[in-house]
Short mmCIF file of C-alpha atoms in Angstrom, two decimals:
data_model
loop_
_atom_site.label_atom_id
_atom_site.label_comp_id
_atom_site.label_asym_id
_atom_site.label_seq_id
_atom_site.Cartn_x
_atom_site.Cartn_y
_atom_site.Cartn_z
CA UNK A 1 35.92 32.69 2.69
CA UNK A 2 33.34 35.26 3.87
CA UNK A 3 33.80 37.10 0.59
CA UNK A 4 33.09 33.47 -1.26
CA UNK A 5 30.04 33.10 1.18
CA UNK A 6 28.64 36.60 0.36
CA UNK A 7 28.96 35.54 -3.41
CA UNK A 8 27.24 32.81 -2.21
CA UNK A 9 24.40 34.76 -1.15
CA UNK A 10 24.06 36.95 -3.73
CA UNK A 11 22.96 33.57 -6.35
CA UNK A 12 21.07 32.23 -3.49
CA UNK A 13 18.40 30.40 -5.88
CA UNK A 14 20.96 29.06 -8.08
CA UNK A 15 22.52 27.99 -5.45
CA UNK A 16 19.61 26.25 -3.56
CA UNK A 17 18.34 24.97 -6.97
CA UNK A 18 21.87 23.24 -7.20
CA UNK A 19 21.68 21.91 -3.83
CA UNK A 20 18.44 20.68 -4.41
CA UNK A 21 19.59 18.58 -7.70
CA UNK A 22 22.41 17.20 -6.20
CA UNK A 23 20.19 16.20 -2.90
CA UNK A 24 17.76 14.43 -5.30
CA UNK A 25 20.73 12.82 -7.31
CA UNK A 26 22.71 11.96 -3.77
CA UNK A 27 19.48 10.20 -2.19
CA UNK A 28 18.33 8.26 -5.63
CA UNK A 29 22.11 6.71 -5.86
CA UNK A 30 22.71 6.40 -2.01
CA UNK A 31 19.35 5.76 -0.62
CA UNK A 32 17.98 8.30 2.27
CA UNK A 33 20.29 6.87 4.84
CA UNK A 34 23.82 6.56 2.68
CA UNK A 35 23.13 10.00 1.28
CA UNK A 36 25.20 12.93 3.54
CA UNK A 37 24.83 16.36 3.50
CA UNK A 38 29.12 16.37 3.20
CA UNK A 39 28.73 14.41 -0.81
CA UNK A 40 25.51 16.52 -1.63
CA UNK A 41 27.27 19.62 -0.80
CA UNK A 42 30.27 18.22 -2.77
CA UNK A 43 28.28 17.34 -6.07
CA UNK A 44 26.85 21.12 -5.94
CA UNK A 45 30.32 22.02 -4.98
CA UNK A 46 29.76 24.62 -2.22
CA UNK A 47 30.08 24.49 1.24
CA UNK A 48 28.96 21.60 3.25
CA UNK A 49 28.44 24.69 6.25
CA UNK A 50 25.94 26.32 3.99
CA UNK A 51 23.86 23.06 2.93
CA UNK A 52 23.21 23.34 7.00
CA UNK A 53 22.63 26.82 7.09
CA UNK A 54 20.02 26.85 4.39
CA UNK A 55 18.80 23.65 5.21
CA UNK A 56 19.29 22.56 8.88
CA UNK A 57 18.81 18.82 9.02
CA UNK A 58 19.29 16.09 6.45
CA UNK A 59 15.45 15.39 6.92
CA UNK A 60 14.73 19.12 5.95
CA UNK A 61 17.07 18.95 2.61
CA UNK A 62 15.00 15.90 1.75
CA UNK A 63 11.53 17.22 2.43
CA UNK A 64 12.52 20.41 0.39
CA UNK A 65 13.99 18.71 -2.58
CA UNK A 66 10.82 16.13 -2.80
CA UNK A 67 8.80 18.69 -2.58
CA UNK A 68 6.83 17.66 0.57
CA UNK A 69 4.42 19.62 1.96
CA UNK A 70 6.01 19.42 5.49
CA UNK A 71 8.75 17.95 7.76
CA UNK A 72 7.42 14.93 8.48
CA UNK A 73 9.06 13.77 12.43
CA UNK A 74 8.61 18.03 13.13
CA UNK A 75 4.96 17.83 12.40
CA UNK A 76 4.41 13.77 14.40
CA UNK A 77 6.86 15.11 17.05
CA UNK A 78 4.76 18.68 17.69
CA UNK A 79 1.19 16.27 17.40
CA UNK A 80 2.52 13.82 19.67
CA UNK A 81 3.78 16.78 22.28
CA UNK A 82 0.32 18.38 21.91
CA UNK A 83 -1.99 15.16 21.75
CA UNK A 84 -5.06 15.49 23.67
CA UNK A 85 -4.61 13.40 27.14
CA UNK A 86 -5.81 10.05 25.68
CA UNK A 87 -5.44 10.33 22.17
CA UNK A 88 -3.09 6.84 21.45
CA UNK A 89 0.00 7.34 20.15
CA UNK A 90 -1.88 5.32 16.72
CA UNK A 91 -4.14 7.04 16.55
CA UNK A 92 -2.18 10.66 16.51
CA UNK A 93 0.33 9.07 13.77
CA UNK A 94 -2.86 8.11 11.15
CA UNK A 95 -4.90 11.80 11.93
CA UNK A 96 -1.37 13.67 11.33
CA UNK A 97 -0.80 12.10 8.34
CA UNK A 98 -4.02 11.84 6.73
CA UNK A 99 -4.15 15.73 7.72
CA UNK A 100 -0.87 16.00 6.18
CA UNK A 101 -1.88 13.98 2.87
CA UNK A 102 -5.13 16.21 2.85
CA UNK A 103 -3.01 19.73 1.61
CA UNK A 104 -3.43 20.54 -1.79
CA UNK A 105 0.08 20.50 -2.33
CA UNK A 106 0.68 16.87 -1.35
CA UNK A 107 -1.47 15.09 -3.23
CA UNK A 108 0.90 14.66 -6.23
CA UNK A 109 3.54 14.33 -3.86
CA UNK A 110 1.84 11.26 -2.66
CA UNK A 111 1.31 9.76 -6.11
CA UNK A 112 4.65 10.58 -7.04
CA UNK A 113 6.75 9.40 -4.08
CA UNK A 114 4.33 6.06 -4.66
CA UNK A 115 4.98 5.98 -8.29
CA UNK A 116 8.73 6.42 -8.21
CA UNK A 117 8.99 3.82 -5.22
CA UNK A 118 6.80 1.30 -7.56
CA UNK A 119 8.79 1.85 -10.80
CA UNK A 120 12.30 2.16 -9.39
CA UNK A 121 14.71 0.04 -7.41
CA UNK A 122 16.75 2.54 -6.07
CA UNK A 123 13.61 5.12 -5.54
CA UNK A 124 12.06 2.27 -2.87
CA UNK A 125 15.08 1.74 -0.91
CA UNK A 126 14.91 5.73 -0.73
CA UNK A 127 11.38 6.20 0.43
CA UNK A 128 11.65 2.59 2.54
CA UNK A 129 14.54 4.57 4.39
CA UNK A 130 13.26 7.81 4.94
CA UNK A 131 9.99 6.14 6.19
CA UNK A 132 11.43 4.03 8.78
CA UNK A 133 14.10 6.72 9.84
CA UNK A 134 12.30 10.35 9.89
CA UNK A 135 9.03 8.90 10.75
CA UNK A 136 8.75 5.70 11.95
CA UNK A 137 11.72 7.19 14.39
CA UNK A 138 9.54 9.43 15.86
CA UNK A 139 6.84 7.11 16.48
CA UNK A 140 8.83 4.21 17.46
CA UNK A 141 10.79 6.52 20.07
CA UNK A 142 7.93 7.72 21.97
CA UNK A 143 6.42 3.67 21.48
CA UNK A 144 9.76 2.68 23.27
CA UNK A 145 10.59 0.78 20.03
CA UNK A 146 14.34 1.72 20.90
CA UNK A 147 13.99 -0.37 24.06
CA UNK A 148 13.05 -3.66 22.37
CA UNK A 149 15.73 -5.77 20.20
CA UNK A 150 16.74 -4.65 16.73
CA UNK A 151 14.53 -7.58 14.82
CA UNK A 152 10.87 -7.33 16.86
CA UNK A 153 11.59 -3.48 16.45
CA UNK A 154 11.79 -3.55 12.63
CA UNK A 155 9.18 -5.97 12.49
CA UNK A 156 6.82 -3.74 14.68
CA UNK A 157 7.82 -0.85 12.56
CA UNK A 158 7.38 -3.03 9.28
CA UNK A 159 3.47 -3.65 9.84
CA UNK A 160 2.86 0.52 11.16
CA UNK A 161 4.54 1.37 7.34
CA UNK A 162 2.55 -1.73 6.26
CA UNK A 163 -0.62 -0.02 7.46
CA UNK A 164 0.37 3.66 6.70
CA UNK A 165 1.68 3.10 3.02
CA UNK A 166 -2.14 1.35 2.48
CA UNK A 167 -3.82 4.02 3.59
CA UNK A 168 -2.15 6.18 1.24
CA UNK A 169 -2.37 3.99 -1.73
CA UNK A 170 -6.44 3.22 -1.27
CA UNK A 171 -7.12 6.33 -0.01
CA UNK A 172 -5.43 8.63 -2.58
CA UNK A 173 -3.96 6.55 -5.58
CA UNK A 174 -6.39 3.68 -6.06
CA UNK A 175 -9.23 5.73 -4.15
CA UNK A 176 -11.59 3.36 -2.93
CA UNK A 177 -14.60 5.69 -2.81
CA UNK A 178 -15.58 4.51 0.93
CA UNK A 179 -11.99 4.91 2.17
CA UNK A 180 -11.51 8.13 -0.25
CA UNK A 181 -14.66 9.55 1.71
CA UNK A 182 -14.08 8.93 5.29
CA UNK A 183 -13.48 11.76 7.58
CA UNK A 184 -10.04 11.59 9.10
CA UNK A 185 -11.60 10.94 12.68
CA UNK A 186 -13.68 7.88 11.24
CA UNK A 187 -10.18 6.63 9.77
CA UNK A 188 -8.17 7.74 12.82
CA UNK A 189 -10.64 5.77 15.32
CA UNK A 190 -10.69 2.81 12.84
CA UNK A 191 -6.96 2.42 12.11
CA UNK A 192 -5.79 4.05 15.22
CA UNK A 193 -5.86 0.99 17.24
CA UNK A 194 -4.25 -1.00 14.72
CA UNK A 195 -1.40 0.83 14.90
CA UNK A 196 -1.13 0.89 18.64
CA UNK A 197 -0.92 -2.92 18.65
CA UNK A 198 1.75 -2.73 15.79
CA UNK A 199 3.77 -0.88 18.09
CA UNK A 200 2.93 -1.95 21.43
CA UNK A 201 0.21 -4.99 21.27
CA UNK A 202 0.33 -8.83 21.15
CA UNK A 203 1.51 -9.45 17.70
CA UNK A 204 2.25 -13.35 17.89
CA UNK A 205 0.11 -16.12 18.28
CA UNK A 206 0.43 -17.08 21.84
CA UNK A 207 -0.52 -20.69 20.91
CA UNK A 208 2.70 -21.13 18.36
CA UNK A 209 5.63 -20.27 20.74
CA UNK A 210 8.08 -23.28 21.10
CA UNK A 211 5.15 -25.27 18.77
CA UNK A 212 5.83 -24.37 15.44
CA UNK A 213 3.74 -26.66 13.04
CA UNK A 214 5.50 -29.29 11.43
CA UNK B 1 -22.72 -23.24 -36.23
CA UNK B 2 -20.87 -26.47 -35.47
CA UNK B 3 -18.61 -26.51 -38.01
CA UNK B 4 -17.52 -22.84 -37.36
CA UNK B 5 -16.81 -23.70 -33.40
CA UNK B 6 -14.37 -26.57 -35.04
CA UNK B 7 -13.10 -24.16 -37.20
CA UNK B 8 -12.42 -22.31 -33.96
CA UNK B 9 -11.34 -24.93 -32.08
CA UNK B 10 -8.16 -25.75 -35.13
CA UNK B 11 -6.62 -22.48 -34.52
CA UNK B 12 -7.20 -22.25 -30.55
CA UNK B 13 -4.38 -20.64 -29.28
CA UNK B 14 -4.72 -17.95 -31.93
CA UNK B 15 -8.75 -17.31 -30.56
CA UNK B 16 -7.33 -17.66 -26.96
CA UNK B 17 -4.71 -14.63 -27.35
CA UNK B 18 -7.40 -12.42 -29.23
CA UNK B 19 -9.73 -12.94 -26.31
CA UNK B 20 -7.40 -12.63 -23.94
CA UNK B 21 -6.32 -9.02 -25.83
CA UNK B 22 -9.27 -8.08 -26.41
CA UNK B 23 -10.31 -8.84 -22.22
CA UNK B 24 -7.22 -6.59 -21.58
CA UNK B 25 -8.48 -4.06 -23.80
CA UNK B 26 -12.07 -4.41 -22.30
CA UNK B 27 -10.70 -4.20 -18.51
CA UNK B 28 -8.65 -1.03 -19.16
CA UNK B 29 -11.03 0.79 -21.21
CA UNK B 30 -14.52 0.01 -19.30
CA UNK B 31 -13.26 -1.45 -15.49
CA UNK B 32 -13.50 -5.05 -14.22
CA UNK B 33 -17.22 -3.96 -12.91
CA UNK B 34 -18.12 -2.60 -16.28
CA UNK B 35 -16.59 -4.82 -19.00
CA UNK B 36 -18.47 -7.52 -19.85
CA UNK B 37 -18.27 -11.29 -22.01
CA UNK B 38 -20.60 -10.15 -24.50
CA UNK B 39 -18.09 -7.25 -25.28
CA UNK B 40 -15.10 -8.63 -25.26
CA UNK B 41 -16.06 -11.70 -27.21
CA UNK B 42 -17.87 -8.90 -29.79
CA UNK B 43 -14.54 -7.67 -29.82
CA UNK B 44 -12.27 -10.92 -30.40
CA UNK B 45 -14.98 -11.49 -32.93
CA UNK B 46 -16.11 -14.71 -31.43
CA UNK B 47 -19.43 -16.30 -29.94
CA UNK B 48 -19.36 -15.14 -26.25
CA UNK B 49 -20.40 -19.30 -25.85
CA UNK B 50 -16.93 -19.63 -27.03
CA UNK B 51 -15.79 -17.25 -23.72
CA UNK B 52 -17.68 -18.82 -21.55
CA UNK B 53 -16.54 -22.22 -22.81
CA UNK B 54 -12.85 -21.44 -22.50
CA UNK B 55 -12.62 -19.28 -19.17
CA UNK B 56 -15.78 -20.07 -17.44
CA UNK B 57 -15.99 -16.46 -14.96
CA UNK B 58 -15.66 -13.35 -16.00
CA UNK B 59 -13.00 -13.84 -12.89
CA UNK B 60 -11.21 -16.35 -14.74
CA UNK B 61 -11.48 -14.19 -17.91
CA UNK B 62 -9.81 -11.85 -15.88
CA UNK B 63 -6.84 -14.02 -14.40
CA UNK B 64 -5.85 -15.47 -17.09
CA UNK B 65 -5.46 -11.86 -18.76
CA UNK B 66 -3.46 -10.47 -16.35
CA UNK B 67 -1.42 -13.88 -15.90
CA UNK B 68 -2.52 -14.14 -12.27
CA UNK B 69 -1.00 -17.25 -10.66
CA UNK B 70 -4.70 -18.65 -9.49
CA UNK B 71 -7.90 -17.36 -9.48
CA UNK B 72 -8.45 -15.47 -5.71
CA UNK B 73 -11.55 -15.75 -4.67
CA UNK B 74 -11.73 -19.38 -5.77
CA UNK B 75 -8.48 -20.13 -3.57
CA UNK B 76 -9.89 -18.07 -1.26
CA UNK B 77 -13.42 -20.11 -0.84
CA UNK B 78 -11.42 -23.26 -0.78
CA UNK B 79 -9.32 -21.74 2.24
CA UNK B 80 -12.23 -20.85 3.87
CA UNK B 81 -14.20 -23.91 3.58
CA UNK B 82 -11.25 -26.28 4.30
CA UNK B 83 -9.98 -23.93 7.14
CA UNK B 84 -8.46 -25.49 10.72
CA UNK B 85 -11.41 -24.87 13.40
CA UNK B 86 -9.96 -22.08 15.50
CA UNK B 87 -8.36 -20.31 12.45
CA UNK B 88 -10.25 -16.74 12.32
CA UNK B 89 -10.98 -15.36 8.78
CA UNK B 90 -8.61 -12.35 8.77
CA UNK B 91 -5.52 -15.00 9.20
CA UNK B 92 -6.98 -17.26 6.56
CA UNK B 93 -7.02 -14.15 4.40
CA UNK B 94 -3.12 -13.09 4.97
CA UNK B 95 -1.59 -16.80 4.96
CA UNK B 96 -3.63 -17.19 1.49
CA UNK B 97 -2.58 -13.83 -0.04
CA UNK B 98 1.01 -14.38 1.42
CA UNK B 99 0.86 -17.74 -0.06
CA UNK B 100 0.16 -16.71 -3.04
CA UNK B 101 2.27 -14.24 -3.46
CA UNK B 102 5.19 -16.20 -2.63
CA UNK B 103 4.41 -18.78 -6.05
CA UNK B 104 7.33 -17.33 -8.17
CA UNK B 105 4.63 -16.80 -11.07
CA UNK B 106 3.46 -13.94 -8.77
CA UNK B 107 6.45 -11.84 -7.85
CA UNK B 108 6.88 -9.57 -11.16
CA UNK B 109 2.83 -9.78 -11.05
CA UNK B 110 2.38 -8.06 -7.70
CA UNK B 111 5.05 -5.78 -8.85
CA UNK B 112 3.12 -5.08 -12.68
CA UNK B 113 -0.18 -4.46 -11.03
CA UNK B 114 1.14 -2.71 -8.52
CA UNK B 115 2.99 -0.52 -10.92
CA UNK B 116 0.23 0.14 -13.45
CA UNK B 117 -2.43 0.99 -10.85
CA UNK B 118 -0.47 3.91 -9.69
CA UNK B 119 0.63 5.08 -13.08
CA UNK B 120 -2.90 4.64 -14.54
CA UNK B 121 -6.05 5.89 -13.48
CA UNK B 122 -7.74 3.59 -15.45
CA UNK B 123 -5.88 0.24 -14.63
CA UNK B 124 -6.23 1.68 -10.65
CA UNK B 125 -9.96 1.34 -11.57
CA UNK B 126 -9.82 -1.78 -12.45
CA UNK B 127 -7.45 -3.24 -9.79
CA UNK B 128 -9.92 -1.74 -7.24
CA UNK B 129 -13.04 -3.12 -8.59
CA UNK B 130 -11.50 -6.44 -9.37
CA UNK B 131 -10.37 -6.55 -5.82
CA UNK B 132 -13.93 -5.01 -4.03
CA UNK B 133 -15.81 -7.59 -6.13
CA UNK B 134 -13.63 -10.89 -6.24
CA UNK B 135 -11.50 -10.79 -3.29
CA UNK B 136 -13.10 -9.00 -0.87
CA UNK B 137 -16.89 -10.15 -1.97
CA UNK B 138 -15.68 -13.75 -0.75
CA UNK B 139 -14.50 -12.53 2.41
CA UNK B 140 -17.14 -10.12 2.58
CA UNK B 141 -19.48 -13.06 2.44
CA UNK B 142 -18.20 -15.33 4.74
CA UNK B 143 -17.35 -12.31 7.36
CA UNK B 144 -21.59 -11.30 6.79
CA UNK B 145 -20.63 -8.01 5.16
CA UNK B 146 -23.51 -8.30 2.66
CA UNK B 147 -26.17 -7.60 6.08
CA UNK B 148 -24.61 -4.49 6.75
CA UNK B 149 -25.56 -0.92 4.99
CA UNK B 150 -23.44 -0.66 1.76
CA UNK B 151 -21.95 2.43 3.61
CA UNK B 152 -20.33 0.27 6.50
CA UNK B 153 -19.84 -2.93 4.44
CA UNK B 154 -17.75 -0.43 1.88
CA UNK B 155 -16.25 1.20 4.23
CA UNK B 156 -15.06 -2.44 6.22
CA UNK B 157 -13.85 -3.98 2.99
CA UNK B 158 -12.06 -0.46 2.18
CA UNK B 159 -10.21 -0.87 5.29
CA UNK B 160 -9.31 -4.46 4.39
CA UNK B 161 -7.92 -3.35 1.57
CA UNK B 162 -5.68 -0.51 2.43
CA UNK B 163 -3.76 -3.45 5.17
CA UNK B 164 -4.25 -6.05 2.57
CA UNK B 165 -2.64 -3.52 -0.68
CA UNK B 166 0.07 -2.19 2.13
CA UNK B 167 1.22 -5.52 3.15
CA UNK B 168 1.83 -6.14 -0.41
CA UNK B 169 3.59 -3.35 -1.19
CA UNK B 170 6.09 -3.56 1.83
CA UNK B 171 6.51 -7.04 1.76
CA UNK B 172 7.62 -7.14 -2.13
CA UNK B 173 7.84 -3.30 -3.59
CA UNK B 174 9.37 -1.99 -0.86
CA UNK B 175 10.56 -5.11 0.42
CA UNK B 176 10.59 -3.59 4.62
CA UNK B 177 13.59 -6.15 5.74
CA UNK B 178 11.65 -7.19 8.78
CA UNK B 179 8.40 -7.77 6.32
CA UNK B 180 9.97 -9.13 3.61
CA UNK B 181 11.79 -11.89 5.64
CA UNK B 182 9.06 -12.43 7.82
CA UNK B 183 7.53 -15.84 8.07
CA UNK B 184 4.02 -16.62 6.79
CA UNK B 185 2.92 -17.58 9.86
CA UNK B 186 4.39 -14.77 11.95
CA UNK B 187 2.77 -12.15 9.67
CA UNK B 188 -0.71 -14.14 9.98
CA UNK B 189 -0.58 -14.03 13.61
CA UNK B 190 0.56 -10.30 13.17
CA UNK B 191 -1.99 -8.76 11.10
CA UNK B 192 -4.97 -11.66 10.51
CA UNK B 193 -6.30 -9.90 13.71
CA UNK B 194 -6.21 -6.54 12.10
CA UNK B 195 -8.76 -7.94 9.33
CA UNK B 196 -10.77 -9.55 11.67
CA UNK B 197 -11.54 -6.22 13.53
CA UNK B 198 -11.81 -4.32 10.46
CA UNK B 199 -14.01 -6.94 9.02
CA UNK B 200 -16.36 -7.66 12.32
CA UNK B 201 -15.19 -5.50 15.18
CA UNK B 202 -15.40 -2.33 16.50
CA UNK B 203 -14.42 0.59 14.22
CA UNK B 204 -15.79 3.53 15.59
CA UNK B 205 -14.67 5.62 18.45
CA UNK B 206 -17.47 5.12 20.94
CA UNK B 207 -16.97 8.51 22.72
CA UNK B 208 -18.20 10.61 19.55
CA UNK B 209 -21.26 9.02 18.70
CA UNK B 210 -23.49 11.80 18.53
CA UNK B 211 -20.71 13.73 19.63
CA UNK B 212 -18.82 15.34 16.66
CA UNK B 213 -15.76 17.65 17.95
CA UNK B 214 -16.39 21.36 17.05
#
């Protein structure tokens, strides 16, 4: 077994390259959340031990075989441990990200998660999944989305990916020039508080409850 | 002269579908800002009278090219101007669009649009300036837009867009469960006060005014 992992070792980028193919292959057919590291590391038929070891989290395997830039709940989790005292929790999710979507190596990342997502089925459900788990987990946990019932939480989350995925298609796909120009703190104090009140705000009319119109 | 335009007018459909290719053509090639009547009846070989005599707007020109299932901003005025007292602009704007997008003659046009705007640089062009001009110029107008500086107005109607383009795409691309099934009405009360603020409110951070962080 060690002698097999040494082997291992010794094609390392093969071997990553294979994990890689079958983690792309594994999240396309399963979606982000049926996909598991056990049936990736079957399909590339090595250990299921060393898909951890070289890759750590399922989250991890996925940024690395879509090529993002970074890891996205590491990088919201560090920025919302490190967030200036009374920077909202909104408005650290849209500076991270538009920081994030601001490194040369994302931008076709962007346009090609986006594309894939628009032409695709099974490539939506994939990035729909991954959105609300790896991110909209981290946000949502330190919102206290956890605490509220499974529907308003989903909904909640719903408008913050609502909000988030815009951004990312007017600011980088379909570049609206005023949108494509703003500085991220002109975006992050204009969209910030949106996304507070997604997560934590009034969100229904207060004049429609137990009055719906006929 | 007259005898040509009946001569026109026996093979209709015929001079319909070359306009309408040739508006296609037009749209993609030069924008929605940048085509023009004169060019695309030049190159349907017809009088541009004849255009302006089938489809009216350039708008209309447009909608009927890309099969959209009305014509927005003329749906949109009509919302506007027959709105309930009490109902603020930004929910007008997301029960309308929702509205719309709900006729079944919309769904695989979101979804098209959608699609070719993030393949295509070109048709992202045109989706943009068709939406800055004949969506958001009507909202725009009735939200005072066209008082402010063309920086703020752009960047208000940018911001607009990125909720209004997101909502789509979650709602019916990515189809979000919680968005997806969500009622009209809930989604209104949801995120019509989003468009109001990015429309009228405030969007800056008041702390940095004159106050840019190192």
């Amino acid at each position: 077994m060690t002698g097999a992992r040494t082997g291992r070792r010794a094609g390392d980028s093969g071997t990553r390259a294979s994990i890689l193919a079958a983690a792309r292959d594994e999240f396309a057919s399963h979606g982000y959340t049926g996909a598991t590291i056990r049936a990736i590391a079957a399909a590339a038929a090595v250990d299921p031990a060393l898909v951890h070891h070289y890759y750590g989290t399922k989250e991890r395997l996925f940024a690395a075989a879509m090529e993002l830039p970074v890891v996205p709940s590491e990088v919201l989790a560090a920025a919302i441990g490190s967030g200036k005292p009374g920077a909202s929790l909104g408005t650290l999710l849209v500076r991270t990200a538009l920081t994030i979507w601001q490194l040369p190596q994302a931008q076709a990342t962007i346009a090609g998660l986006l594309r894939s997502a628009v032409t695709s089925e099974r490539a939506a459900v994939m990035f729909r999944e991954f959105l609300t788990d790896a991110i909209l987990g981290t946000v949502g946990q330190a919102a206290g989305l956890d605490a509220l019932g499974a529907g308003e939480a989903g909904f909640r989350a719903g408008l913050v990916a609502s909000q988030m995925a815009g951004l990312a298609l007017t600011r980088h796909v379909l570049v609206f020039p005023a949108v494509g120009a703003a500085s991220v703190e002109d975006l992050a104090a204009a969209i910030g508080p949106t996304i507070d009140r997604y997560l934590t705000g009034e969100i229904t009319d207060p004049e429609r409850i137990g009055s719906k119109p006929p």
